[in-house]
Tab-separated table of C-alpha atoms in Angstrom:
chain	number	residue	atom	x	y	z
A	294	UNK	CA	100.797	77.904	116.885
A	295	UNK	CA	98.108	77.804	120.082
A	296	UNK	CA	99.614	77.338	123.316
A	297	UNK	CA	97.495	74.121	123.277
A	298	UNK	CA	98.946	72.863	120.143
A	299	UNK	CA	102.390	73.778	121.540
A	300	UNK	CA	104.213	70.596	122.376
A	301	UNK	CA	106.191	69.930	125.980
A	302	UNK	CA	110.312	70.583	125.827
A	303	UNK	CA	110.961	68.231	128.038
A	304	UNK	CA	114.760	68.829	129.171
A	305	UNK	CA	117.334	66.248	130.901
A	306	UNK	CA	119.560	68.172	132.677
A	307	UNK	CA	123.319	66.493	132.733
A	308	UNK	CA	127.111	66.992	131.406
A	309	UNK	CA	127.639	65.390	127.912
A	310	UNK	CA	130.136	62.631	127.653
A	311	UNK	CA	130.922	59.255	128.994
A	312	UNK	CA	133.052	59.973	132.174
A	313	UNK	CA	129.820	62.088	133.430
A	314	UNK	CA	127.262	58.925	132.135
A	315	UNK	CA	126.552	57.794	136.062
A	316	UNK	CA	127.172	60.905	137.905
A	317	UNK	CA	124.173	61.451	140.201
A	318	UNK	CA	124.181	65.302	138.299
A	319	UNK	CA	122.900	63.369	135.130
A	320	UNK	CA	120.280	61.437	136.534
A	321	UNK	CA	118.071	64.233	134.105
A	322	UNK	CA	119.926	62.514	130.942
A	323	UNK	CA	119.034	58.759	132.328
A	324	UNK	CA	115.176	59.806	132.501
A	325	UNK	CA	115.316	61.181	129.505
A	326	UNK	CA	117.327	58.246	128.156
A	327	UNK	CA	114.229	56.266	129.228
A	328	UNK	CA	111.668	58.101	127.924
A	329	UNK	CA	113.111	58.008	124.388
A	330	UNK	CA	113.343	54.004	124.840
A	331	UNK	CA	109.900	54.632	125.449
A	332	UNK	CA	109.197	56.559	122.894
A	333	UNK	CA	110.855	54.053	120.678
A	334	UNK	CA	113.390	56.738	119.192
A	335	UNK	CA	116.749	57.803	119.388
A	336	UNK	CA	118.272	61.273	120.003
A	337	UNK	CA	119.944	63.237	117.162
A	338	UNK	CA	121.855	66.523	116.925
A	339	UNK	CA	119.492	70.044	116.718
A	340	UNK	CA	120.221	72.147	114.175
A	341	UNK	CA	118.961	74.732	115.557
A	342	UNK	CA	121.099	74.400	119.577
A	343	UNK	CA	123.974	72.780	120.974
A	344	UNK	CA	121.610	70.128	122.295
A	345	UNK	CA	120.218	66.192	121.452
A	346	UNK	CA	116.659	66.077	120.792
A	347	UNK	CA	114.075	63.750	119.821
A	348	UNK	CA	110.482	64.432	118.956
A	349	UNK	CA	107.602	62.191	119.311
A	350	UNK	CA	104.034	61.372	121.639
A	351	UNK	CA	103.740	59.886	124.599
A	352	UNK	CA	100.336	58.931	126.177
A	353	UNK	CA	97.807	56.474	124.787
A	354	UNK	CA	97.379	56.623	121.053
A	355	UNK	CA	95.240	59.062	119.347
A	356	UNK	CA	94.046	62.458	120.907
A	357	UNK	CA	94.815	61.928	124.205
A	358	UNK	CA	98.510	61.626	123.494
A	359	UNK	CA	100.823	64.804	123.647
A	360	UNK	CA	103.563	65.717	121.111
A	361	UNK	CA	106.903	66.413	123.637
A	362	UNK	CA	110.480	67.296	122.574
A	363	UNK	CA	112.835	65.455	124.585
A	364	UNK	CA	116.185	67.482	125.176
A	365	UNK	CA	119.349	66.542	126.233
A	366	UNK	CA	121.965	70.157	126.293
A	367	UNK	CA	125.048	69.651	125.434
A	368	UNK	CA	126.699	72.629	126.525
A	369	UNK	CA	127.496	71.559	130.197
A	370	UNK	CA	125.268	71.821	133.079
A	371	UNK	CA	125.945	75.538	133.891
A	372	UNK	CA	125.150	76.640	130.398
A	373	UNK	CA	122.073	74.803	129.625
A	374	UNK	CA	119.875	77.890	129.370
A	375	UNK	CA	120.907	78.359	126.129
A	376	UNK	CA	120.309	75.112	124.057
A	377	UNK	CA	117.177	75.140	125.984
A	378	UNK	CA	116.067	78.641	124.941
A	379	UNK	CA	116.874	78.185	121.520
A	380	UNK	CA	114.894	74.813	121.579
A	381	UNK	CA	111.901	76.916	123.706
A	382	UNK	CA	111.591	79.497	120.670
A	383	UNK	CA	112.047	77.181	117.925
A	384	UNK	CA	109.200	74.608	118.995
A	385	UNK	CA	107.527	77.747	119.536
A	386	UNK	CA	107.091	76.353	123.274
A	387	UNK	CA	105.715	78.925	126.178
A	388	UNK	CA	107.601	78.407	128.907
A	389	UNK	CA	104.830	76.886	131.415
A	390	UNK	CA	105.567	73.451	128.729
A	391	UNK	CA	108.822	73.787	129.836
A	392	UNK	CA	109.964	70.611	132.205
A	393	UNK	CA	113.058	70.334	133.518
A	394	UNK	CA	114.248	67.154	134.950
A	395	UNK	CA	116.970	67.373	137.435
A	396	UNK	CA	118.736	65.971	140.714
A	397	UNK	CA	118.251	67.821	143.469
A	398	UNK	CA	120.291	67.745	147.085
A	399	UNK	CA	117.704	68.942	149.745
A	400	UNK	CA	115.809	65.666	149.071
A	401	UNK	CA	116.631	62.063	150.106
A	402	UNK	CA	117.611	59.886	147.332
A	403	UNK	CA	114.940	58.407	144.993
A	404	UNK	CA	112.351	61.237	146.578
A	405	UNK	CA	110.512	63.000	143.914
A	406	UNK	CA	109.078	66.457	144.180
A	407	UNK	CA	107.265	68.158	141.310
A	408	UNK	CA	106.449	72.150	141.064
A	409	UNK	CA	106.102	74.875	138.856
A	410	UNK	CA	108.453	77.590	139.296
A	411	UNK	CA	110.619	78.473	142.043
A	412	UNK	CA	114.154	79.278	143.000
A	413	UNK	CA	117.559	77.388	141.531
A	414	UNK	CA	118.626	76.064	145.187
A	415	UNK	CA	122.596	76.591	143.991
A	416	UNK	CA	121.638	74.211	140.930
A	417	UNK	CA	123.556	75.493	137.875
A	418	UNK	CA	121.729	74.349	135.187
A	419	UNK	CA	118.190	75.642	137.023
A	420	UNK	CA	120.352	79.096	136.952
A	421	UNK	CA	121.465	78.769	133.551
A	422	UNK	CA	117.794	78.028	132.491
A	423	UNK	CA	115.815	80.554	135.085
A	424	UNK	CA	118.591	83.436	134.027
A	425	UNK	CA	117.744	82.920	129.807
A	426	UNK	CA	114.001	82.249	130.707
A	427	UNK	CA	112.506	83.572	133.950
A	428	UNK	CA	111.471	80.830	136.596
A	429	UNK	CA	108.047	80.089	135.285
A	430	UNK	CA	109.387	76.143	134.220
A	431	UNK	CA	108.330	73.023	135.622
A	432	UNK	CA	110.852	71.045	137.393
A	433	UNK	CA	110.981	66.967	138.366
A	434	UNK	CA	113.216	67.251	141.383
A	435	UNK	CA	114.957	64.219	142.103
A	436	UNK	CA	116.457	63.280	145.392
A	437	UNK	CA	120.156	62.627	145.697
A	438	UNK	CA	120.317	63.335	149.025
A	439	UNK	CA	123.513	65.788	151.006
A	440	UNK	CA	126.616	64.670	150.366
A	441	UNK	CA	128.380	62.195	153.860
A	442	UNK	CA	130.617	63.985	156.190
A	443	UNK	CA	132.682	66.805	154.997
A	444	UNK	CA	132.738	66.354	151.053
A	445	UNK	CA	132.149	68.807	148.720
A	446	UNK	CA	128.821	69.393	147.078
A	447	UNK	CA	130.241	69.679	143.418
A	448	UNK	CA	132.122	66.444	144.062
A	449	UNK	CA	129.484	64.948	145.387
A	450	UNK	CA	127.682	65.261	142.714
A	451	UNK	CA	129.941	64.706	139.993
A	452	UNK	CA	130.522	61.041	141.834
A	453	UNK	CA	128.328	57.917	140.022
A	454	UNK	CA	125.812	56.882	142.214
A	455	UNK	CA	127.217	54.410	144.930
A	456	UNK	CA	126.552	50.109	144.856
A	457	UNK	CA	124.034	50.874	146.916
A	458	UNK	CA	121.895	53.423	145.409
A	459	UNK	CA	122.535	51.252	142.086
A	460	UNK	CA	120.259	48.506	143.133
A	461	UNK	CA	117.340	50.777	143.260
A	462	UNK	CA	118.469	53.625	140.953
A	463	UNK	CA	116.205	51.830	137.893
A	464	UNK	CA	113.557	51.654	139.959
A	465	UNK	CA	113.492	55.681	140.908
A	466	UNK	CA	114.676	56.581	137.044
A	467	UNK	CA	111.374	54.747	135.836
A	468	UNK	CA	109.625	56.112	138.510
A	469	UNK	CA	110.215	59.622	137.153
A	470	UNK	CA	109.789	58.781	133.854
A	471	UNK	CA	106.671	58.155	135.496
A	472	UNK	CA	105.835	60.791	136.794
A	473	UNK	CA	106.571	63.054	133.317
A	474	UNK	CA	104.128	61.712	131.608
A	475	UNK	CA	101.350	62.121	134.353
A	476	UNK	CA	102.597	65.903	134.640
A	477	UNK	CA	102.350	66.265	130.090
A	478	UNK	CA	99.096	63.525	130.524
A	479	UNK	CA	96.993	65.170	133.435
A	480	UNK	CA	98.389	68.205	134.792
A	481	UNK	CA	100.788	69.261	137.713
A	482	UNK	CA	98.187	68.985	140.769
A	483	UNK	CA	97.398	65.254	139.474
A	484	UNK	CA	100.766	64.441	138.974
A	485	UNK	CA	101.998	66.000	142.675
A	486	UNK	CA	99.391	64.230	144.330
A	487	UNK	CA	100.781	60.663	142.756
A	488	UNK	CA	104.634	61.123	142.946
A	489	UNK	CA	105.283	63.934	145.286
A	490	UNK	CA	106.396	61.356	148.413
């Protein structure tokens, strides 16, 4: 397959299971949540990882539109390199279609920040991923801001999003959705020079 027929793996980072649902580490499984409403699919097992996926287009209908894999790992946030590895190959995806969608501390809340490539910042599923696939990925980075006063980072983020953030945390999710598509639609420069704030 052509690297331009390849489709995008587009990867929510998050931990699997209903007491992790609202954590601000998951906010990569509620954009990908939305983009499969969008889609107008669900997620099913892979055969082929320990992972959710769902094919399908996104993008107006006809040529323009781009095939993506959506993917949800469900091997924990510090092993996600692997489901997404095994995805990469069997899609037959090179790794610049690789997107990564993921919270990210050094950046106020809501704040989104697009690139290609880069370090892990002390993110463990970026590690995971970088360490089975070299750093050559794009990345969504979504603000969640430093955790208040003296708490923990891994509590911090492994705490649901507070009321506050709530009332506006729809608002940001779609917003990256957003953003997504403009990075598989148009390219990274177009898409940094919309939703990079």
């Amino acid at each position: 397959m052509s690297e331009e027929n390849a489709p995008w793996l587009v990867v929510g980072l998050g931990n699997p299971g209903p007491g992790y649902a609202g954590n601000r580490h998951n906010v990569g499984f509620m954009v990908a949540d939305l983009l499969a409403e969008r889609i107008g699919g669900s997620f099913k097992r892979a055969q082929k990882a320990q992972a959710q996926v769902l094919e399908g287009r996104i993008g107006p209908a006809g040529p323009a539109s781009r095939r993506v894999v959506l993917v949800k790992p469900m091997s924990y946030m510090n092993l996600s390199g692997g489901p997404v590895t095994a995805l990469r190959d069997f899609y037959k995806v090179p790794t610049g279609r690789v997107l990564a969608v993921h919270d990210e501390l050094d950046i106020d809340y809501g704040t989104l920040r697009l690139k290609l490539g880069g370090g892990d910042n002390g993110h463990n599923g970026l590690k995971s991923m970088t360490k089975a696939m070299g750093p050559d990925y794009h990345r969504v980075r979504f603000g969640i801001g430093r955790p208040p006063g003296r708490m923990q980072v891994a509590d911090f983020v492994l705490k649901d999003f507070s009321s506050a953030e709530r009332k506006e945390l729809d608002y940001f999710v779609d917003r990256a959705a957003d953003a997504v598509e403009c990075l598989v639609l148009d390219g990274l420069e177009r898409a940094q020079g919309t939703y990079n704030s």
